[in-house]
Amino acid sequence: MFKIQTLNNISVAGLDRLPRDRYEVASEITHPDAILVRSAKMHDLVLPDSVQAIGRAGAGTNNIPVPAMTARGIVVFNAPGANANAVKELVIAGMLIAARNIGQAWHFARGLQGDDAAINQAVEAGKKQFVGFELPGRTLGVIGLGAIGVKVANAARALGMKVVGYDPTITVQRAWQLASDVQPALSIDDLLSRSDFVTFHVPLTNETRHMITAERLRILKKGAVLLNFSRDGILDDDAVVTALDQGHLYAYCCDFPSNLLKDHPRVVTLPHLGASTAEAEDNCAIMVADQVRDYLEDGTVVNSVNFPEINLPRNSGYRMAIVNSNVPNMVGQISTDLAAAGLNILDMLNRSRGNVAVTLIDVNERCPDATVAQLRGIEGVLSVRCLSH
């Protein structure tokens, strides 16, 4: 029986992927094998040694101390792309809100007073101040062409926009999904100089923090619109407000309210709605529950932010899943100990990523407890699990 602890409310659609005859799921549970989390901060949590996996029902993992988990041999999963459509729709909405001055016009309409005749007169007199512009023919710059960025780029093309994209680490899979007429930018500065709208879809790291500074804002076309539904901190908000006040930027639409931004007349801030749809929550929970289950039962790793991808199809025999430091002669030492116990290796797969490696081994008999203890004693071995059929 596997024990799963939930640190947030996880969609029932995801929890239903964990059969109750094999999984115990609860928010309060001792010695869990895995943890499912959404936004709960885990940096100060003390995790028991029983924890083998953490599943983040979303894309970002800033709330999880990933390096510390890697050092302990704990795999961290996320759900890239599960909320991509939800974020894409909000980005498109943000472009329309900015281009048509929807926020300002709504605020104006809510403040109208008098009888209907007076309101109608005020509308006709006041609407000229909210004249906007249309999207076709405008250029959208997309920084970050992962699951979300690709969807945003393709949707903008369907609306008649030109699209310029920048992502030096784009995968082959995402490149195949991208509309063929999306133009590549040579650099962030090149993208900024060509764009009427710019949207950001990158994680917050030391490299991306304050990616957009006052200097880079000057590269933008006059009257450009910025959209940030990715992570707070990617843009220098002080520099953005200065550019808005100077009339260089037309508008800023983001998911991260602050005292600086929330009341600015040319800023629309939303309360972190990017993935806030029932469909996105279900999709994220289902994806991460499946990944955690596959890891606990078969040692399979897909969509991990710290472990290598590995998948060894089940054959006959007894499976062992070993996580170790990525140093020379680990597989040799493991094989030697198995051979000394009289175990025959039927199938084996080893994959590494950075400082960590995962080895899946199918042997002809269940590994004796003494041999498991011996394997765990090898310097650099972080975890050893014997998996049932």
mmCIF file of C-alpha atoms in Angstrom:
data_model
loop_
_atom_site.group_PDB
_atom_site.id
_atom_site.type_symbol
_atom_site.label_atom_id
_atom_site.label_comp_id
_atom_site.label_asym_id
_atom_site.label_seq_id
_atom_site.Cartn_x
_atom_site.Cartn_y
_atom_site.Cartn_z
ATOM 1 C CA MET A 1 0.000 0.000 0.000
ATOM 2 C CA PHE A 2 1.475 3.334 -1.105
ATOM 3 C CA LYS A 3 0.855 6.396 1.061
ATOM 4 C CA ILE A 4 0.287 9.778 -0.623
ATOM 5 C CA GLN A 5 0.162 13.051 1.299
ATOM 6 C CA THR A 6 -1.603 16.079 -0.215
ATOM 7 C CA LEU A 7 -0.419 19.542 0.848
ATOM 8 C CA ASN A 8 -3.193 21.348 -1.053
ATOM 9 C CA ASN A 9 -6.619 20.480 -2.384
ATOM 10 C CA ILE A 10 -5.846 18.282 -5.377
ATOM 11 C CA SER A 11 -8.514 17.770 -8.033
ATOM 12 C CA VAL A 12 -10.573 14.639 -7.499
ATOM 13 C CA ALA A 13 -9.989 13.813 -11.162
ATOM 14 C CA GLY A 14 -6.316 13.365 -10.327
ATOM 15 C CA LEU A 15 -6.785 11.515 -7.057
ATOM 16 C CA ASP A 16 -9.092 9.073 -8.817
ATOM 17 C CA ARG A 17 -6.073 7.925 -10.843
ATOM 18 C CA LEU A 18 -4.677 6.363 -7.665
ATOM 19 C CA PRO A 19 -6.560 3.094 -7.004
ATOM 20 C CA ARG A 20 -7.735 2.945 -3.410
ATOM 21 C CA ASP A 21 -6.822 -0.724 -3.105
ATOM 22 C CA ARG A 22 -3.161 0.267 -3.576
ATOM 23 C CA TYR A 23 -3.025 3.895 -2.437
ATOM 24 C CA GLU A 24 -3.875 5.657 0.802
ATOM 25 C CA VAL A 25 -4.362 9.391 0.147
ATOM 26 C CA ALA A 26 -4.784 12.014 2.873
ATOM 27 C CA SER A 27 -3.656 15.488 3.908
ATOM 28 C CA GLU A 28 -2.475 14.165 7.268
ATOM 29 C CA ILE A 29 -0.455 11.011 6.845
ATOM 30 C CA THR A 30 2.672 9.563 8.455
ATOM 31 C CA HIS A 31 5.633 8.286 6.462
ATOM 32 C CA PRO A 32 4.253 9.109 2.983
ATOM 33 C CA ASP A 33 5.845 7.585 -0.092
ATOM 34 C CA ALA A 34 4.999 10.659 -2.158
ATOM 35 C CA ILE A 35 3.622 14.171 -1.803
ATOM 36 C CA LEU A 36 1.195 15.959 -4.112
ATOM 37 C CA VAL A 37 1.320 19.746 -3.936
ATOM 38 C CA ARG A 38 0.088 22.823 -5.749
ATOM 39 C CA SER A 39 1.175 26.130 -4.173
ATOM 40 C CA ALA A 40 2.163 25.142 -0.618
ATOM 41 C CA LYS A 41 5.656 26.332 0.327
ATOM 42 C CA MET A 42 7.881 23.340 1.014
ATOM 43 C CA HIS A 43 11.238 25.011 1.667
ATOM 44 C CA ASP A 44 10.857 24.886 5.445
ATOM 45 C CA LEU A 45 9.147 21.503 5.651
ATOM 46 C CA VAL A 46 10.977 18.578 7.222
ATOM 47 C CA LEU A 47 10.239 15.546 5.057
ATOM 48 C CA PRO A 48 10.516 12.020 6.437
ATOM 49 C CA ASP A 49 12.963 9.571 4.877
ATOM 50 C CA SER A 50 10.028 7.634 3.408
ATOM 51 C CA VAL A 51 9.363 10.267 0.734
ATOM 52 C CA GLN A 52 10.435 9.107 -2.727
ATOM 53 C CA ALA A 53 8.603 11.545 -4.993
ATOM 54 C CA ILE A 54 6.981 14.977 -5.072
ATOM 55 C CA GLY A 55 4.350 15.802 -7.662
ATOM 56 C CA ARG A 56 3.642 19.471 -8.375
ATOM 57 C CA ALA A 57 0.196 19.881 -9.957
ATOM 58 C CA GLY A 58 1.354 22.736 -12.157
ATOM 59 C CA ALA A 59 4.369 23.867 -14.143
ATOM 60 C CA GLY A 60 6.465 25.992 -11.783
ATOM 61 C CA THR A 61 8.416 24.437 -8.911
ATOM 62 C CA ASN A 62 9.646 27.565 -7.093
ATOM 63 C CA ASN A 63 7.778 26.423 -3.969
ATOM 64 C CA ILE A 64 9.835 23.205 -3.803
ATOM 65 C CA PRO A 65 13.513 23.039 -2.709
ATOM 66 C CA VAL A 66 14.499 21.051 -5.791
ATOM 67 C CA PRO A 67 18.305 20.926 -5.217
ATOM 68 C CA ALA A 68 17.786 19.625 -1.677
ATOM 69 C CA MET A 69 15.370 16.986 -2.948
ATOM 70 C CA THR A 70 17.837 15.893 -5.626
ATOM 71 C CA ALA A 71 20.549 15.477 -3.016
ATOM 72 C CA ARG A 72 18.214 13.162 -1.112
ATOM 73 C CA GLY A 73 17.302 11.129 -4.197
ATOM 74 C CA ILE A 74 13.727 12.435 -4.297
ATOM 75 C CA VAL A 75 12.280 12.927 -7.767
ATOM 76 C CA VAL A 76 10.253 16.108 -8.391
ATOM 77 C CA PHE A 77 7.580 15.989 -11.083
ATOM 78 C CA ASN A 78 5.616 18.832 -12.615
ATOM 79 C CA ALA A 79 2.833 19.042 -15.182
ATOM 80 C CA PRO A 80 4.138 21.047 -18.166
ATOM 81 C CA GLY A 81 1.476 21.858 -20.700
ATOM 82 C CA ALA A 82 -1.460 20.705 -18.586
ATOM 83 C CA ASN A 83 -2.540 24.305 -17.992
ATOM 84 C CA ALA A 84 -1.233 25.629 -21.309
ATOM 85 C CA ASN A 85 -4.627 26.265 -22.886
ATOM 86 C CA ALA A 86 -5.870 28.144 -19.822
ATOM 87 C CA VAL A 87 -2.862 30.473 -19.867
ATOM 88 C CA LYS A 88 -3.055 30.869 -23.639
ATOM 89 C CA GLU A 89 -6.659 32.047 -23.414
ATOM 90 C CA LEU A 90 -5.763 34.565 -20.709
ATOM 91 C CA VAL A 91 -2.895 35.960 -22.792
ATOM 92 C CA ILE A 92 -5.225 36.431 -25.768
ATOM 93 C CA ALA A 93 -7.742 38.084 -23.441
ATOM 94 C CA GLY A 94 -4.979 40.328 -22.130
ATOM 95 C CA MET A 95 -4.085 41.484 -25.640
ATOM 96 C CA LEU A 96 -7.714 42.332 -26.359
ATOM 97 C CA ILE A 97 -8.172 44.051 -22.992
ATOM 98 C CA ALA A 98 -5.134 46.221 -23.663
ATOM 99 C CA ALA A 99 -5.827 46.952 -27.332
ATOM 100 C CA ARG A 100 -9.452 47.948 -26.764
ATOM 101 C CA ASN A 101 -8.941 49.707 -23.398
ATOM 102 C CA ILE A 102 -11.492 47.360 -21.835
ATOM 103 C CA GLY A 103 -10.404 47.903 -18.230
ATOM 104 C CA GLN A 104 -10.568 51.678 -18.459
ATOM 105 C CA ALA A 105 -13.846 51.597 -20.378
ATOM 106 C CA TRP A 106 -15.460 49.275 -17.837
ATOM 107 C CA HIS A 107 -14.325 51.510 -14.988
ATOM 108 C CA PHE A 108 -15.828 54.506 -16.816
ATOM 109 C CA ALA A 109 -19.128 52.712 -17.419
ATOM 110 C CA ARG A 110 -19.431 51.578 -13.790
ATOM 111 C CA GLY A 111 -19.074 55.189 -12.671
ATOM 112 C CA LEU A 112 -21.908 56.553 -14.817
ATOM 113 C CA GLN A 113 -24.781 58.154 -12.914
ATOM 114 C CA GLY A 114 -28.210 59.547 -13.679
ATOM 115 C CA ASP A 115 -31.182 58.131 -15.552
ATOM 116 C CA ASP A 116 -30.752 56.036 -18.685
ATOM 117 C CA ALA A 117 -31.014 59.081 -20.942
ATOM 118 C CA ALA A 118 -28.218 60.815 -19.053
ATOM 119 C CA ILE A 119 -26.109 57.651 -19.101
ATOM 120 C CA ASN A 120 -26.621 57.285 -22.855
ATOM 121 C CA GLN A 121 -25.558 60.888 -23.395
ATOM 122 C CA ALA A 122 -22.458 60.397 -21.240
ATOM 123 C CA VAL A 123 -21.579 57.211 -23.136
ATOM 124 C CA GLU A 124 -21.705 58.947 -26.498
ATOM 125 C CA ALA A 125 -19.622 61.813 -25.195
ATOM 126 C CA GLY A 126 -17.080 59.682 -23.377
ATOM 127 C CA LYS A 127 -16.479 56.693 -25.622
ATOM 128 C CA LYS A 128 -14.020 58.519 -27.870
ATOM 129 C CA GLN A 129 -11.404 58.433 -25.094
ATOM 130 C CA PHE A 130 -11.361 54.623 -25.285
ATOM 131 C CA VAL A 131 -10.693 54.220 -28.991
ATOM 132 C CA GLY A 132 -8.355 51.249 -29.390
ATOM 133 C CA PHE A 133 -6.812 49.256 -32.199
ATOM 134 C CA GLU A 134 -7.199 45.808 -33.766
ATOM 135 C CA LEU A 135 -4.827 42.845 -33.625
ATOM 136 C CA PRO A 136 -4.477 41.684 -37.280
ATOM 137 C CA GLY A 137 -1.223 42.869 -38.803
ATOM 138 C CA ARG A 138 0.347 43.643 -35.428
ATOM 139 C CA THR A 139 3.428 41.694 -34.308
ATOM 140 C CA LEU A 140 3.470 39.586 -31.162
ATOM 141 C CA GLY A 141 6.835 38.695 -29.683
ATOM 142 C CA VAL A 142 6.823 35.453 -27.669
ATOM 143 C CA ILE A 143 9.736 34.911 -25.290
ATOM 144 C CA GLY A 144 9.772 31.239 -24.320
ATOM 145 C CA LEU A 145 8.429 28.627 -26.722
ATOM 146 C CA GLY A 146 7.455 25.820 -24.408
ATOM 147 C CA ALA A 147 3.982 24.309 -24.163
ATOM 148 C CA ILE A 148 2.317 27.652 -23.401
ATOM 149 C CA GLY A 149 4.401 29.868 -25.669
ATOM 150 C CA VAL A 150 3.754 27.653 -28.692
ATOM 151 C CA LYS A 151 -0.004 27.709 -28.085
ATOM 152 C CA VAL A 152 0.050 31.492 -27.700
ATOM 153 C CA ALA A 153 2.068 31.925 -30.898
ATOM 154 C CA ASN A 154 -0.246 29.685 -32.917
ATOM 155 C CA ALA A 155 -3.376 31.365 -31.542
ATOM 156 C CA ALA A 156 -2.007 34.796 -32.433
ATOM 157 C CA ARG A 157 -1.317 33.635 -35.974
ATOM 158 C CA ALA A 158 -4.921 32.406 -36.212
ATOM 159 C CA LEU A 159 -6.030 35.943 -35.250
ATOM 160 C CA GLY A 160 -4.087 37.408 -38.157
ATOM 161 C CA MET A 161 -1.084 38.620 -36.193
ATOM 162 C CA LYS A 162 2.550 38.302 -37.162
ATOM 163 C CA VAL A 163 4.587 36.374 -34.584
ATOM 164 C CA VAL A 164 8.254 36.505 -33.647
ATOM 165 C CA GLY A 165 9.579 33.922 -31.197
ATOM 166 C CA TYR A 166 12.712 33.577 -29.110
ATOM 167 C CA ASP A 167 13.806 30.473 -27.232
ATOM 168 C CA PRO A 168 17.388 29.200 -27.533
ATOM 169 C CA THR A 169 16.399 25.966 -25.753
ATOM 170 C CA ILE A 170 13.292 25.104 -27.780
ATOM 171 C CA THR A 171 12.795 21.344 -28.063
ATOM 172 C CA VAL A 172 12.273 19.448 -31.290
ATOM 173 C CA GLN A 173 8.784 18.506 -30.103
ATOM 174 C CA ARG A 174 7.769 22.146 -29.592
ATOM 175 C CA ALA A 175 9.393 23.234 -32.853
ATOM 176 C CA TRP A 176 7.230 20.723 -34.747
ATOM 177 C CA GLN A 177 4.116 22.129 -33.034
ATOM 178 C CA LEU A 178 4.924 25.744 -33.880
ATOM 179 C CA ALA A 179 3.230 27.367 -36.876
ATOM 180 C CA SER A 180 5.669 27.333 -39.780
ATOM 181 C CA ASP A 181 5.436 31.084 -40.401
ATOM 182 C CA VAL A 182 6.470 32.118 -36.881
ATOM 183 C CA GLN A 183 9.681 34.075 -37.381
ATOM 184 C CA PRO A 184 12.718 33.360 -35.183
ATOM 185 C CA ALA A 185 14.369 36.239 -33.328
ATOM 186 C CA LEU A 186 18.141 36.323 -33.014
ATOM 187 C CA SER A 187 18.010 37.653 -29.459
ATOM 188 C CA ILE A 188 15.666 39.192 -26.915
ATOM 189 C CA ASP A 189 16.685 42.650 -28.109
ATOM 190 C CA ASP A 190 15.949 41.663 -31.710
ATOM 191 C CA LEU A 191 12.502 40.444 -30.682
ATOM 192 C CA LEU A 192 11.735 43.615 -28.703
ATOM 193 C CA SER A 193 12.666 45.856 -31.611
ATOM 194 C CA ARG A 194 10.179 44.061 -33.917
ATOM 195 C CA SER A 195 7.176 43.642 -31.598
ATOM 196 C CA ASP A 196 3.979 45.556 -30.889
ATOM 197 C CA PHE A 197 3.075 43.098 -28.110
ATOM 198 C CA VAL A 198 5.492 41.034 -26.031
ATOM 199 C CA THR A 199 4.455 38.055 -23.898
ATOM 200 C CA PHE A 200 6.715 36.106 -21.544
ATOM 201 C CA HIS A 201 6.601 32.354 -20.927
ATOM 202 C CA VAL A 202 9.785 31.504 -19.050
ATOM 203 C CA PRO A 203 10.476 30.314 -15.492
ATOM 204 C CA LEU A 204 11.817 32.730 -12.896
ATOM 205 C CA THR A 205 15.532 32.030 -12.512
ATOM 206 C CA ASN A 206 18.622 34.100 -11.850
ATOM 207 C CA GLU A 207 18.971 34.453 -15.614
ATOM 208 C CA THR A 208 15.368 35.593 -16.239
ATOM 209 C CA ARG A 209 14.845 37.834 -13.191
ATOM 210 C CA HIS A 210 14.394 41.412 -14.415
ATOM 211 C CA MET A 211 14.897 40.232 -17.968
ATOM 212 C CA ILE A 212 13.165 43.445 -19.034
ATOM 213 C CA THR A 213 14.982 46.514 -17.739
ATOM 214 C CA ALA A 214 14.762 50.229 -18.481
ATOM 215 C CA GLU A 215 17.450 49.802 -21.140
ATOM 216 C CA ARG A 216 15.540 47.058 -22.905
ATOM 217 C CA LEU A 217 12.261 48.950 -22.702
ATOM 218 C CA ARG A 218 13.823 51.686 -24.805
ATOM 219 C CA ILE A 219 14.344 49.123 -27.584
ATOM 220 C CA LEU A 220 10.589 48.500 -27.819
ATOM 221 C CA LYS A 221 8.468 50.284 -30.371
ATOM 222 C CA LYS A 222 6.623 53.309 -28.996
ATOM 223 C CA GLY A 223 3.105 52.219 -28.050
ATOM 224 C CA ALA A 224 3.983 48.574 -27.359
ATOM 225 C CA VAL A 225 2.052 46.371 -24.932
ATOM 226 C CA LEU A 226 3.649 44.000 -22.414
ATOM 227 C CA LEU A 227 1.932 40.868 -21.084
ATOM 228 C CA ASN A 228 3.250 38.819 -18.180
ATOM 229 C CA PHE A 229 1.265 35.734 -17.228
ATOM 230 C CA SER A 230 4.406 33.766 -16.422
ATOM 231 C CA ARG A 231 6.144 34.761 -13.176
ATOM 232 C CA ASP A 232 6.378 37.876 -11.032
ATOM 233 C CA GLY A 233 9.881 39.329 -11.174
ATOM 234 C CA ILE A 234 10.655 38.722 -14.821
ATOM 235 C CA LEU A 235 10.020 42.390 -15.565
ATOM 236 C CA ASP A 236 11.402 45.343 -13.609
ATOM 237 C CA ASP A 237 8.028 46.821 -12.611
ATOM 238 C CA ASP A 238 9.521 50.198 -11.659
ATOM 239 C CA ALA A 239 10.997 50.535 -15.135
ATOM 240 C CA VAL A 240 7.707 49.451 -16.723
ATOM 241 C CA VAL A 241 5.727 52.092 -14.806
ATOM 242 C CA THR A 242 8.234 54.767 -15.770
ATOM 243 C CA ALA A 243 7.904 53.795 -19.443
ATOM 244 C CA LEU A 244 4.101 53.924 -19.141
ATOM 245 C CA ASP A 245 4.189 57.338 -17.482
ATOM 246 C CA GLN A 246 6.481 58.647 -20.206
ATOM 247 C CA GLY A 247 4.097 57.414 -22.893
ATOM 248 C CA HIS A 248 6.608 54.993 -24.421
ATOM 249 C CA LEU A 249 4.596 51.917 -23.419
ATOM 250 C CA TYR A 250 0.891 51.740 -24.229
ATOM 251 C CA ALA A 251 -0.193 49.217 -21.605
ATOM 252 C CA TYR A 252 0.894 46.460 -19.265
ATOM 253 C CA CYS A 253 -1.292 43.443 -18.494
ATOM 254 C CA CYS A 254 -0.136 40.956 -15.876
ATOM 255 C CA ASP A 255 -1.202 38.369 -13.317
ATOM 256 C CA PHE A 256 0.667 39.857 -10.351
ATOM 257 C CA PRO A 257 -0.949 42.815 -8.551
ATOM 258 C CA SER A 258 1.147 45.062 -6.324
ATOM 259 C CA ASN A 259 0.755 48.481 -4.739
ATOM 260 C CA LEU A 260 2.868 49.897 -7.542
ATOM 261 C CA LEU A 261 0.762 48.385 -10.325
ATOM 262 C CA LYS A 262 -2.834 47.766 -9.235
ATOM 263 C CA ASP A 263 -4.110 51.361 -9.497
ATOM 264 C CA HIS A 264 -2.090 52.542 -12.477
ATOM 265 C CA PRO A 265 -4.444 53.729 -15.264
ATOM 266 C CA ARG A 266 -2.496 51.913 -17.999
ATOM 267 C CA VAL A 267 -2.032 48.641 -16.114
ATOM 268 C CA VAL A 268 -4.489 45.742 -15.828
ATOM 269 C CA THR A 269 -3.581 43.365 -13.018
ATOM 270 C CA LEU A 270 -5.382 40.081 -12.471
ATOM 271 C CA PRO A 271 -5.220 37.895 -9.335
ATOM 272 C CA HIS A 272 -2.964 35.132 -10.707
ATOM 273 C CA LEU A 273 -5.654 33.595 -12.907
ATOM 274 C CA GLY A 274 -3.331 31.933 -15.417
ATOM 275 C CA ALA A 275 -4.184 28.333 -14.556
ATOM 276 C CA SER A 276 -7.402 29.038 -12.657
ATOM 277 C CA THR A 277 -9.844 26.960 -14.641
ATOM 278 C CA ALA A 278 -11.507 23.728 -13.617
ATOM 279 C CA GLU A 279 -10.112 22.077 -16.728
ATOM 280 C CA ALA A 280 -6.524 23.141 -15.997
ATOM 281 C CA GLU A 281 -6.714 21.971 -12.388
ATOM 282 C CA ASP A 282 -8.050 18.593 -13.519
ATOM 283 C CA ASN A 283 -5.423 18.239 -16.248
ATOM 284 C CA CYS A 284 -2.545 19.112 -13.905
ATOM 285 C CA ALA A 285 -3.743 16.727 -11.199
ATOM 286 C CA ILE A 286 -4.279 13.857 -13.631
ATOM 287 C CA MET A 287 -0.869 14.300 -15.251
ATOM 288 C CA VAL A 288 1.083 14.494 -12.006
ATOM 289 C CA ALA A 289 -0.854 11.650 -10.334
ATOM 290 C CA ASP A 290 -0.107 9.389 -13.302
ATOM 291 C CA GLN A 291 3.578 10.309 -13.168
ATOM 292 C CA VAL A 292 3.883 9.671 -9.444
ATOM 293 C CA ARG A 293 2.077 6.350 -9.793
ATOM 294 C CA ASP A 294 4.308 5.227 -12.674
ATOM 295 C CA TYR A 295 7.382 6.093 -10.631
ATOM 296 C CA LEU A 296 6.261 4.342 -7.464
ATOM 297 C CA GLU A 297 5.143 1.198 -9.284
ATOM 298 C CA ASP A 298 7.635 0.903 -12.166
ATOM 299 C CA GLY A 299 10.409 3.468 -11.593
ATOM 300 C CA THR A 300 9.380 5.358 -14.750
ATOM 301 C CA VAL A 301 10.367 9.041 -14.861
ATOM 302 C CA VAL A 302 8.560 11.473 -17.167
ATOM 303 C CA ASN A 303 8.319 15.257 -16.748
ATOM 304 C CA SER A 304 10.757 15.522 -13.880
ATOM 305 C CA VAL A 305 12.583 18.776 -13.207
ATOM 306 C CA ASN A 306 15.551 17.059 -11.539
ATOM 307 C CA PHE A 307 15.757 13.412 -12.706
ATOM 308 C CA PRO A 308 16.540 11.966 -16.147
ATOM 309 C CA GLU A 309 13.678 10.592 -18.212
ATOM 310 C CA ILE A 310 13.696 6.806 -18.018
ATOM 311 C CA ASN A 311 11.241 4.099 -19.049
ATOM 312 C CA LEU A 312 12.019 0.389 -19.073
ATOM 313 C CA PRO A 313 9.016 -1.695 -20.205
ATOM 314 C CA ARG A 314 8.015 -4.336 -17.694
ATOM 315 C CA ASN A 315 8.967 -7.883 -18.591
ATOM 316 C CA SER A 316 9.271 -10.826 -16.253
ATOM 317 C CA GLY A 317 11.280 -10.749 -13.081
ATOM 318 C CA TYR A 318 11.586 -8.488 -10.078
ATOM 319 C CA ARG A 319 12.329 -4.787 -10.569
ATOM 320 C CA MET A 320 14.755 -2.665 -8.640
ATOM 321 C CA ALA A 321 14.926 1.140 -8.914
ATOM 322 C CA ILE A 322 18.171 2.721 -7.755
ATOM 323 C CA VAL A 323 18.960 6.447 -7.567
ATOM 324 C CA ASN A 324 22.598 7.417 -7.191
ATOM 325 C CA SER A 325 25.098 10.179 -7.719
ATOM 326 C CA ASN A 326 26.272 10.390 -11.301
ATOM 327 C CA VAL A 327 29.857 9.235 -10.746
ATOM 328 C CA PRO A 328 31.983 6.504 -12.363
ATOM 329 C CA ASN A 329 31.594 2.797 -11.566
ATOM 330 C CA MET A 330 28.185 3.011 -9.874
ATOM 331 C CA VAL A 331 26.586 0.504 -12.244
ATOM 332 C CA GLY A 332 29.628 -1.761 -11.871
ATOM 333 C CA GLN A 333 29.368 -1.802 -8.078
ATOM 334 C CA ILE A 334 25.629 -2.432 -8.209
ATOM 335 C CA SER A 335 26.037 -5.289 -10.703
ATOM 336 C CA THR A 336 28.787 -6.848 -8.612
ATOM 337 C CA ASP A 337 26.634 -6.915 -5.480
ATOM 338 C CA LEU A 338 23.706 -8.411 -7.378
ATOM 339 C CA ALA A 339 25.920 -11.090 -8.868
ATOM 340 C CA ALA A 340 27.356 -11.902 -5.450
ATOM 341 C CA ALA A 341 23.791 -12.530 -4.250
ATOM 342 C CA GLY A 342 23.255 -14.977 -7.111
ATOM 343 C CA LEU A 343 20.832 -12.694 -8.948
ATOM 344 C CA ASN A 344 20.693 -12.735 -12.743
ATOM 345 C CA ILE A 345 20.034 -9.407 -14.486
ATOM 346 C CA LEU A 346 17.254 -9.890 -17.057
ATOM 347 C CA ASP A 347 17.106 -6.268 -18.251
ATOM 348 C CA MET A 348 18.675 -2.982 -17.219
ATOM 349 C CA LEU A 349 18.519 0.707 -18.162
ATOM 350 C CA ASN A 350 20.620 3.547 -16.794
ATOM 351 C CA ARG A 351 20.052 7.238 -17.431
ATOM 352 C CA SER A 352 21.719 10.326 -15.952
ATOM 353 C CA ARG A 353 21.017 14.024 -15.667
ATOM 354 C CA GLY A 354 23.452 16.411 -14.104
ATOM 355 C CA ASN A 355 24.607 15.030 -10.777
ATOM 356 C CA VAL A 356 22.003 12.275 -10.492
ATOM 357 C CA ALA A 357 21.453 8.937 -12.241
ATOM 358 C CA VAL A 358 18.634 6.394 -12.201
ATOM 359 C CA THR A 359 19.070 2.684 -12.855
ATOM 360 C CA LEU A 360 16.176 0.288 -13.434
ATOM 361 C CA ILE A 361 17.098 -3.397 -13.139
ATOM 362 C CA ASP A 362 14.939 -6.484 -13.631
ATOM 363 C CA VAL A 363 16.348 -9.548 -11.861
ATOM 364 C CA ASN A 364 15.228 -13.165 -11.803
ATOM 365 C CA GLU A 365 14.457 -13.296 -8.071
ATOM 366 C CA ARG A 366 13.489 -10.839 -5.391
ATOM 367 C CA CYS A 367 16.578 -9.145 -3.978
ATOM 368 C CA PRO A 368 17.369 -10.315 -0.412
ATOM 369 C CA ASP A 369 17.124 -7.694 2.323
ATOM 370 C CA ALA A 370 20.798 -8.102 3.109
ATOM 371 C CA THR A 371 21.742 -7.269 -0.488
ATOM 372 C CA VAL A 372 19.411 -4.255 -0.487
ATOM 373 C CA ALA A 373 21.186 -3.012 2.641
ATOM 374 C CA GLN A 374 24.533 -3.611 0.955
ATOM 375 C CA LEU A 375 23.466 -1.610 -2.102
ATOM 376 C CA ARG A 376 22.268 1.240 0.093
ATOM 377 C CA GLY A 377 25.668 1.253 1.734
ATOM 378 C CA ILE A 378 27.501 1.995 -1.520
ATOM 379 C CA GLU A 379 28.881 5.525 -1.371
ATOM 380 C CA GLY A 380 26.785 7.680 -3.697
ATOM 381 C CA VAL A 381 23.661 5.513 -3.667
ATOM 382 C CA LEU A 382 20.724 7.724 -2.626
ATOM 383 C CA SER A 383 17.869 5.250 -2.654
ATOM 384 C CA VAL A 384 17.128 1.613 -3.445
ATOM 385 C CA ARG A 385 13.578 0.335 -4.001
ATOM 386 C CA CYS A 386 12.363 -3.191 -4.700
ATOM 387 C CA LEU A 387 9.187 -2.931 -6.767
ATOM 388 C CA SER A 388 6.510 -5.591 -6.825
ATOM 389 C CA HIS A 389 5.227 -7.105 -10.064
#
